[in-house]
mmCIF file of C-alpha atoms in Angstrom:
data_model
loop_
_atom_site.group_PDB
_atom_site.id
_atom_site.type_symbol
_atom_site.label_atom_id
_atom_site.label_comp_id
_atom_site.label_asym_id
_atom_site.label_seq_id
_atom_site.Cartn_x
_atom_site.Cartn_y
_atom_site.Cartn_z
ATOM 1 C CA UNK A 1 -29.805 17.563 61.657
ATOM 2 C CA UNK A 2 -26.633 19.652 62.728
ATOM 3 C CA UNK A 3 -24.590 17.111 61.127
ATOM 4 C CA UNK A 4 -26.576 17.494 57.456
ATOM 5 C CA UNK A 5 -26.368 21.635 58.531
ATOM 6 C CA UNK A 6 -22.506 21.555 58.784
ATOM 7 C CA UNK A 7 -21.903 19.294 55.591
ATOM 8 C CA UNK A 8 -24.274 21.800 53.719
ATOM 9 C CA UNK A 9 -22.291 24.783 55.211
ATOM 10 C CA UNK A 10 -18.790 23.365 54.553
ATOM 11 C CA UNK A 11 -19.755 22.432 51.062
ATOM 12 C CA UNK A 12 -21.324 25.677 49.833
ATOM 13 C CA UNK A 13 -18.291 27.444 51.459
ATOM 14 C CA UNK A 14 -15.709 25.286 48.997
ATOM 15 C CA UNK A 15 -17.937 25.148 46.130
ATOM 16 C CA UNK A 16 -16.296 28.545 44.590
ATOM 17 C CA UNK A 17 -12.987 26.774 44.823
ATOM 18 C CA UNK A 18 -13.808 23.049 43.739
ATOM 19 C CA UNK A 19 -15.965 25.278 40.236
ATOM 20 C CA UNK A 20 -13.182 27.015 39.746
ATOM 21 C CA UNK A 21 -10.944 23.659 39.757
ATOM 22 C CA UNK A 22 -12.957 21.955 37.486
ATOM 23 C CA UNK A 23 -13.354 24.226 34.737
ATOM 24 C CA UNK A 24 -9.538 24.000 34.444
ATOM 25 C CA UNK A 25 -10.012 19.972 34.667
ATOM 26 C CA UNK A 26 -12.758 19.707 32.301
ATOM 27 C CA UNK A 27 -9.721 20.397 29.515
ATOM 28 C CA UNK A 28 -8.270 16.936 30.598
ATOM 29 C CA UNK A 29 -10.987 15.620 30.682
ATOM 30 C CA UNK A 30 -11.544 16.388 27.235
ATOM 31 C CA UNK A 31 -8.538 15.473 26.013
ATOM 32 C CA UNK A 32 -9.534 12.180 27.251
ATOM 33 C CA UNK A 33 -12.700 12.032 25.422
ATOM 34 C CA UNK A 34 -10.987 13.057 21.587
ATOM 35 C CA UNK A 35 -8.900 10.179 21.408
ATOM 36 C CA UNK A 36 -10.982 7.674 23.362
ATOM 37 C CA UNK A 37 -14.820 8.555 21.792
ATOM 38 C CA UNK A 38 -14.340 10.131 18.658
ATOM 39 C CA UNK A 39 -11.034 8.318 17.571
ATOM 40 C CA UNK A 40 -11.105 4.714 19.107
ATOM 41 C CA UNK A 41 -7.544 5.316 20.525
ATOM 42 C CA UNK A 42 -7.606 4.222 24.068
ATOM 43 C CA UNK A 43 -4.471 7.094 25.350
ATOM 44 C CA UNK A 44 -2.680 7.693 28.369
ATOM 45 C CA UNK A 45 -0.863 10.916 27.385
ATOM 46 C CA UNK A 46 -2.877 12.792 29.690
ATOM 47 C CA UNK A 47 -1.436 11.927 32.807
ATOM 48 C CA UNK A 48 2.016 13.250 31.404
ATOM 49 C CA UNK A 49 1.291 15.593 29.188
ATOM 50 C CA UNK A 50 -0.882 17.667 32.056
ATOM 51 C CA UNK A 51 2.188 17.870 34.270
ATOM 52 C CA UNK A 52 4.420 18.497 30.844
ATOM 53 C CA UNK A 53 2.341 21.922 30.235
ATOM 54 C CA UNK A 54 2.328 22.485 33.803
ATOM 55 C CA UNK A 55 6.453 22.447 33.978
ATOM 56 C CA UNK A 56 6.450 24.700 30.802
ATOM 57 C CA UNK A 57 4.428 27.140 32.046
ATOM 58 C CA UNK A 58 5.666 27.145 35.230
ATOM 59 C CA UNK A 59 9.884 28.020 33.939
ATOM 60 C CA UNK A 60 8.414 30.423 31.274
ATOM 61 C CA UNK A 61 6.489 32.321 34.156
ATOM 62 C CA UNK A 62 9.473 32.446 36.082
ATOM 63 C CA UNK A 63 10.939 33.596 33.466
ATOM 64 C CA UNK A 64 9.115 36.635 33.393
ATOM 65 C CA UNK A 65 7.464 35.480 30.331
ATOM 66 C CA UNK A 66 3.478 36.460 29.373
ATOM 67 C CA UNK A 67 0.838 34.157 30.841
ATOM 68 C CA UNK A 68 -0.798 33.483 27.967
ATOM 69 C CA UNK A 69 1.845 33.157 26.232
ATOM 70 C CA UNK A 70 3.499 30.362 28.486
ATOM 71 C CA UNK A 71 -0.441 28.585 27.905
ATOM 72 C CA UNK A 72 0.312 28.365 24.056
ATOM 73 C CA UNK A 73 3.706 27.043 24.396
ATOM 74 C CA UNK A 74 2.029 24.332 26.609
ATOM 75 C CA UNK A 75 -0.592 24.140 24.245
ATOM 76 C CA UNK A 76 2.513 23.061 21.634
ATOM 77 C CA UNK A 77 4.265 21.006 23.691
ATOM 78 C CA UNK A 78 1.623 19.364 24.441
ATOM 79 C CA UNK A 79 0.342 18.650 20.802
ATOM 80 C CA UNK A 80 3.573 17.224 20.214
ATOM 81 C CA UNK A 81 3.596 14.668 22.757
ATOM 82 C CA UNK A 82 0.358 13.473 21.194
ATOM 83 C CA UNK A 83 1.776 13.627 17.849
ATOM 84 C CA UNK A 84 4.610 11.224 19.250
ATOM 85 C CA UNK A 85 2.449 9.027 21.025
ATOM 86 C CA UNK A 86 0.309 8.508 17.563
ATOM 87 C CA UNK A 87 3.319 7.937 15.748
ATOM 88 C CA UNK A 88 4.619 5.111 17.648
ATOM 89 C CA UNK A 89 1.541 3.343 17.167
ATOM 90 C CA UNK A 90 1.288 3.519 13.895
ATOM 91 C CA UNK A 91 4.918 3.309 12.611
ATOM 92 C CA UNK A 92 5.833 0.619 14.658
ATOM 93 C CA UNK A 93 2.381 -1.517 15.430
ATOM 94 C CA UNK A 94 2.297 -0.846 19.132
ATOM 95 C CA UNK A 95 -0.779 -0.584 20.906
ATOM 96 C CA UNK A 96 -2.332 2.624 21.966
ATOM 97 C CA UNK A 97 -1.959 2.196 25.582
ATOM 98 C CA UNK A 98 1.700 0.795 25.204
ATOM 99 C CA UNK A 99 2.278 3.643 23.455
ATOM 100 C CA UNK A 100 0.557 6.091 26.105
ATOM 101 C CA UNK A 101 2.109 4.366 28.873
ATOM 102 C CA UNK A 102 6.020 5.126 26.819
ATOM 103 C CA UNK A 103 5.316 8.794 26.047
ATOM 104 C CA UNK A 104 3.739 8.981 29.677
ATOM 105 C CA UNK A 105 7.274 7.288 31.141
ATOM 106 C CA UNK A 106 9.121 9.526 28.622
ATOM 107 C CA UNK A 107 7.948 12.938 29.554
ATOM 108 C CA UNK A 108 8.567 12.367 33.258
ATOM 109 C CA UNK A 109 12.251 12.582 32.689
ATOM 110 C CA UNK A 110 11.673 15.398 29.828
ATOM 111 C CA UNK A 111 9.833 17.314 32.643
ATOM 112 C CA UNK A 112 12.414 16.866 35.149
ATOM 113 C CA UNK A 113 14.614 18.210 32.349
ATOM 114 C CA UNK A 114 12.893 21.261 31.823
ATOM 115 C CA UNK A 115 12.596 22.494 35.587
ATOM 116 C CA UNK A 116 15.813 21.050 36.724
ATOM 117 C CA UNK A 117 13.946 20.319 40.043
ATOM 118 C CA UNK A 118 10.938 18.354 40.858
ATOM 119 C CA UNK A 119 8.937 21.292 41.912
ATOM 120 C CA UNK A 120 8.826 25.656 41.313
ATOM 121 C CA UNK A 121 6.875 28.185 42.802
ATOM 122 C CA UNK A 122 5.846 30.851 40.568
ATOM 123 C CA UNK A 123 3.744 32.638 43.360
ATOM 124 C CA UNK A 124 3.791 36.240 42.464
ATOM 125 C CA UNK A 125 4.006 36.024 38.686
ATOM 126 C CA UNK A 126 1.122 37.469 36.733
ATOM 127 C CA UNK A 127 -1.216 34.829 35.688
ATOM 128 C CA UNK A 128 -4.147 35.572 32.930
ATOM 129 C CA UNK A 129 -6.553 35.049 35.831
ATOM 130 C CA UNK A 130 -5.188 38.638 36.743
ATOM 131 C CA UNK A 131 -7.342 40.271 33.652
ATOM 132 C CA UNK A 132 -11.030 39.927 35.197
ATOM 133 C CA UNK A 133 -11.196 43.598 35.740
ATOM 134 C CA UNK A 134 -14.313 43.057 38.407
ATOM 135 C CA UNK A 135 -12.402 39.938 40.253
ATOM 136 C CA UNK A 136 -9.992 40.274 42.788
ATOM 137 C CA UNK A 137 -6.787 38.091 40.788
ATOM 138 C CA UNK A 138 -6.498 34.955 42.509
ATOM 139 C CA UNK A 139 -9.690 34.466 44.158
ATOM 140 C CA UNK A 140 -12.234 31.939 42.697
ATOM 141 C CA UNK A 141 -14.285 34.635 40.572
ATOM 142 C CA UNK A 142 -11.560 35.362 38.327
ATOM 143 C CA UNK A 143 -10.457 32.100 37.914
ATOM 144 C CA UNK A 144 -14.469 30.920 37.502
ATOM 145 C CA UNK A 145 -14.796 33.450 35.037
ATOM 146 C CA UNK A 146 -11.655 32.929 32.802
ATOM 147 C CA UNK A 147 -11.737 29.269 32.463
ATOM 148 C CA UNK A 148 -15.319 29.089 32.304
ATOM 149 C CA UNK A 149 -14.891 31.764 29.130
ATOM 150 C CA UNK A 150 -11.984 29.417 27.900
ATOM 151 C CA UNK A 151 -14.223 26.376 27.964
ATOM 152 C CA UNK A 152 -17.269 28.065 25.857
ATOM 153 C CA UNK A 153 -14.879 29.375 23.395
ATOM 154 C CA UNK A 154 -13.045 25.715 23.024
ATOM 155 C CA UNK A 155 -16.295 24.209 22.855
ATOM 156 C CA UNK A 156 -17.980 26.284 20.260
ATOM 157 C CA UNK A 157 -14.497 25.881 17.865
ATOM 158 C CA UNK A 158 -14.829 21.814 18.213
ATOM 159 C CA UNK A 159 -18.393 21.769 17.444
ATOM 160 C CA UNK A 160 -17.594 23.707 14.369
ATOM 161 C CA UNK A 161 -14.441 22.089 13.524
ATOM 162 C CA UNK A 162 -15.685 18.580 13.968
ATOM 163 C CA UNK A 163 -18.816 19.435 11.729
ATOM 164 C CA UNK A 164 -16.203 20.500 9.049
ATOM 165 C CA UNK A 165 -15.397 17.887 6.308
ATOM 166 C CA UNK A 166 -12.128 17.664 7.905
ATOM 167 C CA UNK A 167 -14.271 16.933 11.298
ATOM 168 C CA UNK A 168 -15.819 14.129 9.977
ATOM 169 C CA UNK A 169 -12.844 12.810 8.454
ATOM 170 C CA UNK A 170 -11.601 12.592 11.851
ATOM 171 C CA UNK A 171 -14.919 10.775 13.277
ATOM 172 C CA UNK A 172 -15.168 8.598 10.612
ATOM 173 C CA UNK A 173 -11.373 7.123 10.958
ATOM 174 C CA UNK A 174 -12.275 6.659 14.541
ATOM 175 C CA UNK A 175 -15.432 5.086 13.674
ATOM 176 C CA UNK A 176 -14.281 2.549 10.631
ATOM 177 C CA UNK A 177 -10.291 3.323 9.388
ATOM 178 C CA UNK A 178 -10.321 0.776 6.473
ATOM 179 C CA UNK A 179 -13.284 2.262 5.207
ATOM 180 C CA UNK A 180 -11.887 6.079 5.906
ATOM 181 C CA UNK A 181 -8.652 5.209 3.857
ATOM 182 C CA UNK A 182 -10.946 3.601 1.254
ATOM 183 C CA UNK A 183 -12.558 6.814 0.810
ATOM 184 C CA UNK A 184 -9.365 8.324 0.413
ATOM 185 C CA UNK A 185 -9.114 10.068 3.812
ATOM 186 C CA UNK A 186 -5.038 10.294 5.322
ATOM 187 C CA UNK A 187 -5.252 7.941 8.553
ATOM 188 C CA UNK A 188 -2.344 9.073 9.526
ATOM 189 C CA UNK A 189 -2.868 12.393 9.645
ATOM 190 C CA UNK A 190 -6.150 11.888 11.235
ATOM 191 C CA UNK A 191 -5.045 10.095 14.101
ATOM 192 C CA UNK A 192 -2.022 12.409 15.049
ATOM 193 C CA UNK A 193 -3.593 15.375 14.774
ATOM 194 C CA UNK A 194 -6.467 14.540 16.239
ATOM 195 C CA UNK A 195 -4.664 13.036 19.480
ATOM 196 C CA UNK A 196 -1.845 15.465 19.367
ATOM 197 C CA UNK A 197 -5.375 17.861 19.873
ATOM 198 C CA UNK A 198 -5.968 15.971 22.863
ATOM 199 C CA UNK A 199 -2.920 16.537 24.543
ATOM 200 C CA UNK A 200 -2.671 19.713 23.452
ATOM 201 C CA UNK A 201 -5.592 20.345 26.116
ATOM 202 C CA UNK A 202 -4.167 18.510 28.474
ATOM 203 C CA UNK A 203 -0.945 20.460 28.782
ATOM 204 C CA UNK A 204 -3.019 23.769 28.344
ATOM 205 C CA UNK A 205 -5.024 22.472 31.582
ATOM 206 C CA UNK A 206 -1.836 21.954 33.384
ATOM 207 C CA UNK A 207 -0.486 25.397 32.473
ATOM 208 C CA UNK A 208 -3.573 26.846 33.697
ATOM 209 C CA UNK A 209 -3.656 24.922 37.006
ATOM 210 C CA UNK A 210 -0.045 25.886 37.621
ATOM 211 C CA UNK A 211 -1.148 30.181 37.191
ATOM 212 C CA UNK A 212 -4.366 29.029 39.177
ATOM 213 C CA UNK A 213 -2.452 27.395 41.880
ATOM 214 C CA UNK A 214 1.293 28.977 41.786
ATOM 215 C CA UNK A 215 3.492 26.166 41.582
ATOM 216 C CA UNK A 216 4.367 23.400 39.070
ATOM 217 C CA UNK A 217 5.154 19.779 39.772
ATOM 218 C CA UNK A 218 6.800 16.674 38.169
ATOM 219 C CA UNK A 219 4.114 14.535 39.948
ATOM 220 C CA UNK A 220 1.127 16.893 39.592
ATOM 221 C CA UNK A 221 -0.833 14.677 36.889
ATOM 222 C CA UNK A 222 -0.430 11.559 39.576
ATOM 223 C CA UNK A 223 -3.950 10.069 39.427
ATOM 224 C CA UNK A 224 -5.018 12.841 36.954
ATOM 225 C CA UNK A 225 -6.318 10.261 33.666
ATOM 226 C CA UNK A 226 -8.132 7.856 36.753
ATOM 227 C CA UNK A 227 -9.868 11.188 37.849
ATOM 228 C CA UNK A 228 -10.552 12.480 34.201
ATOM 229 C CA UNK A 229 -12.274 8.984 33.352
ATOM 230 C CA UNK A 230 -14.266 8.817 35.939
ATOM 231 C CA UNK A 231 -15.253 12.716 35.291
ATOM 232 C CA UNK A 232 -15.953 11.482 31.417
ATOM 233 C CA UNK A 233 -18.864 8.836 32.879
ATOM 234 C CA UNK A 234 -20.517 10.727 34.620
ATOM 235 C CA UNK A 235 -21.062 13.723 32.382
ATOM 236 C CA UNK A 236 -21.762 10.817 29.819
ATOM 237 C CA UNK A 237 -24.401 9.130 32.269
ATOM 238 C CA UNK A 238 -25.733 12.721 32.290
ATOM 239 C CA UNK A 239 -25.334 14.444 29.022
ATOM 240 C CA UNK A 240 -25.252 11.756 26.724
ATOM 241 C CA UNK A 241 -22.717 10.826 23.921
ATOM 242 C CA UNK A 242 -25.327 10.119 20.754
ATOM 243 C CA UNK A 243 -24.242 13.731 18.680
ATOM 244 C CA UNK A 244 -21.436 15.832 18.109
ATOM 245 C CA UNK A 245 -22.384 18.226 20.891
ATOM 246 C CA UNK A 246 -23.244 15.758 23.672
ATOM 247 C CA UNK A 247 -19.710 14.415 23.134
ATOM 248 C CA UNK A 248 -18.175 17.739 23.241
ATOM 249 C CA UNK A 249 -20.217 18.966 26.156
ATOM 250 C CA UNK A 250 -19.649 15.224 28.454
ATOM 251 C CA UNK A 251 -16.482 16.482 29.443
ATOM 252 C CA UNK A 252 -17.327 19.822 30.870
ATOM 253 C CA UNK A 253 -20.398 18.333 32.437
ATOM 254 C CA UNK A 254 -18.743 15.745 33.799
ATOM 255 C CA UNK A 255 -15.845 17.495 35.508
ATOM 256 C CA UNK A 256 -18.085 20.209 37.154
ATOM 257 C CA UNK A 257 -20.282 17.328 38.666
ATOM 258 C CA UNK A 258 -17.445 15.155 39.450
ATOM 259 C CA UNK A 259 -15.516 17.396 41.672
ATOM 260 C CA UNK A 260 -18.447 19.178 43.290
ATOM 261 C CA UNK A 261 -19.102 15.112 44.444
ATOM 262 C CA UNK A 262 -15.561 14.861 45.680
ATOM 263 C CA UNK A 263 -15.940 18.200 47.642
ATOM 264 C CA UNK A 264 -19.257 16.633 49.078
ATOM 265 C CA UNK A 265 -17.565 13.893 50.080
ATOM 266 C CA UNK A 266 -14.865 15.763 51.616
ATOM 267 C CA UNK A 267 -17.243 18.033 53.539
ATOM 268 C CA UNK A 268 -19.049 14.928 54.611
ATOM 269 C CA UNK A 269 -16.110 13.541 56.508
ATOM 270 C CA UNK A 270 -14.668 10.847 54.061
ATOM 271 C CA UNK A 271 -10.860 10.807 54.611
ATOM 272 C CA UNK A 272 -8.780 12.036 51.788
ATOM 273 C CA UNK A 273 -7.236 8.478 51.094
ATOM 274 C CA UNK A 274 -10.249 7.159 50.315
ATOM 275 C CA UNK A 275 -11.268 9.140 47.429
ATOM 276 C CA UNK A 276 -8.602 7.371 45.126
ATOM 277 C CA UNK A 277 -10.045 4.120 46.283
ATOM 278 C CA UNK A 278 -14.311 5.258 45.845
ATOM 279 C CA UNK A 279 -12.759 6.751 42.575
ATOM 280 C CA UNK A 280 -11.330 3.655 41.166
ATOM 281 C CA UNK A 281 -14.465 1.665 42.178
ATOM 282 C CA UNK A 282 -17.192 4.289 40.794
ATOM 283 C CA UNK A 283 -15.434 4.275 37.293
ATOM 284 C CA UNK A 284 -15.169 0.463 37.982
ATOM 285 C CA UNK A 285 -18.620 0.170 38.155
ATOM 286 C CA UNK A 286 -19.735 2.705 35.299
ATOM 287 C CA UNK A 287 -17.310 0.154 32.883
ATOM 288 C CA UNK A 288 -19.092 -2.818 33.898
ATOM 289 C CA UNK A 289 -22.785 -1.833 34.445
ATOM 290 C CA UNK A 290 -23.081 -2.486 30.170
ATOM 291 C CA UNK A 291 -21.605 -5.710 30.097
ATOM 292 C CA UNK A 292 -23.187 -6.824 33.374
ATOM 293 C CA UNK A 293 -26.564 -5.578 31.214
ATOM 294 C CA UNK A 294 -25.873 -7.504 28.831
ATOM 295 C CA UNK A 295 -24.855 -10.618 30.467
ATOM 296 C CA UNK A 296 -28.439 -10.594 31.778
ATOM 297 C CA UNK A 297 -30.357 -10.281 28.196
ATOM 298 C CA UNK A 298 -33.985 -10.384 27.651
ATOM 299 C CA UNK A 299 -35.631 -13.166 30.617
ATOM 300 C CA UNK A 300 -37.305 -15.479 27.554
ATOM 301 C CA UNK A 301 -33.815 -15.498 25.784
ATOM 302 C CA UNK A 302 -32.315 -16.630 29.353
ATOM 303 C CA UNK A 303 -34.865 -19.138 29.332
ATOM 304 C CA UNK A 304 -34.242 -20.806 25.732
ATOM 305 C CA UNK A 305 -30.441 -21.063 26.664
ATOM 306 C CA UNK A 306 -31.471 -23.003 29.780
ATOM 307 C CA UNK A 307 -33.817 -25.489 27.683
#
């Protein structure tokens, strides 16, 4: 019983910190849901274009540059990584995860580039968490309340935008392309904007983790897309993924349950390590579990295969 009373206690005292960490996460993990649900484009951007906004953000900041204006030059950077990663595939026939894995490899050295170091600290710079006039900056209440108002406005524009005609031009080249172009939608277009969107988010969750956290880092999205996925099943298992909104909402879902789990866990006594490892196999699992399903089939069509 003291065991369960310290896990409780150790948990609710982190919770503030692991909310406030995965309302900046849930934009990754949405920027692996655009491409992946709603555009059949299997990307790995993420992973570098998260650390890519981070490293903007972070030289801008130290820079003496405007918070929010070092998250919409992340935001751009970003969108052009996923603009190049569509690109290659469809100018030169490579597959989306070739392609993701390229402009992943790609931006490590671009990110090096723009630091000139593998790591900065940008402790002391004004961040946009700063702005909650009834927060203390830096403590998890601002940075609860600013990402949290971030994520509702993000999520109302794509549930307007993807109700648009332009929003279902996007849905339906992800759904069928032949029959998109057939209907005389641009593919191309499409497909690059919509994951150069995705990325987009990515980078601007990067550049808010480096205000939230006060340092950027070449190697910050290690184990980032791995982390995002398995975020993206569970708010799926959860939320659902039939409509527009269910889709949209997944992600945020997802991330907020996800990393309250992994703060359980850690309260709970499971080394650090080990959460890479029960992370790979959960997301493992949640990938099979339909095939496995349907492996089984109905028990009188398992018995007319066997006579």
């Amino acid at each position: 019983m003291g065991f369960i009373q310290d896990v409780l206690s150790s948990f609710v005292a982190i919770m503030p910190v692991t909310l406030a960490q995965s309302l900046i996460l849930a934009f990754v993990v949405l920027g692996i849901m655009i491409p992946f649900r709603m555009l059949n484009f299997p990307d790995l951007t993420s992973e570098g274009a998260f650390p890519l906004g981070g490293c903007a953000c972070g030289v801008l900041l130290a820079a003496g540059v405007s918070p929010l204006t070092c998250i919409v030059v992340a935001f751009g950077a970003g969108f052009a990584a996923g603009c190049c990663t569509a690109f290659i595939h469809l100018r030169f026939r490579i597959h989306t995860l070739l392609a993701g894995i390229l402009m992943m490899t790609m931006l490590y050295s671009i990110n090096l580039r723009i630091m000139g170091k593998s790591n900065l600290s940008v402790f002391g710079s004004p961040t946009v968490f700063d702005w909650v006039p009834f927060a203390r900056p830096g403590f998890p209440a601002s940075k609860i309340v600013v990402a949290g108002l971030l994520a509702l406005v993000v999520f109302a524009a794509l549930y307007m935008f993807f109700r648009t005609e332009k929003g279902t031009a996007v849905r339906a080249v992800g759904a069928n392309p032949d029959m998109a172009e057939a209907q005389g939608i641009n593919v191309w277009a499409a497909t690059i904007g919509g994951v150069g969107l995705a990325s987009a988010f990515s980078a601007s969750s990067g550049a808010l983790m480096v205000q939230s956290q006060g340092f950027a880092d070449v190697n910050m999205g290690l184990g980032i897309l791995i982390n995002g996925l398995a975020a993206l099943m569970i708010g799926e298992a959860v939320v659902g993924k039939q409509t527009v909104w269910r889709q949209l909402l997944a992600p945020f879902a997802g991330a907020i349950i996800y990393y309250q789990l992994v703060s359980f866990c850690l309260a709970a006594g499971m080394p650090p390590p080990d959460l890479k490892l029960a992370t790979g196999l959960f997301v493992l699992a949640m990938l099979a579990l339909p095939s496995l399903k349907r492996s089984r089939g109905p028990a009188p069509a398992r018995e007319a295969i066997r006579e």
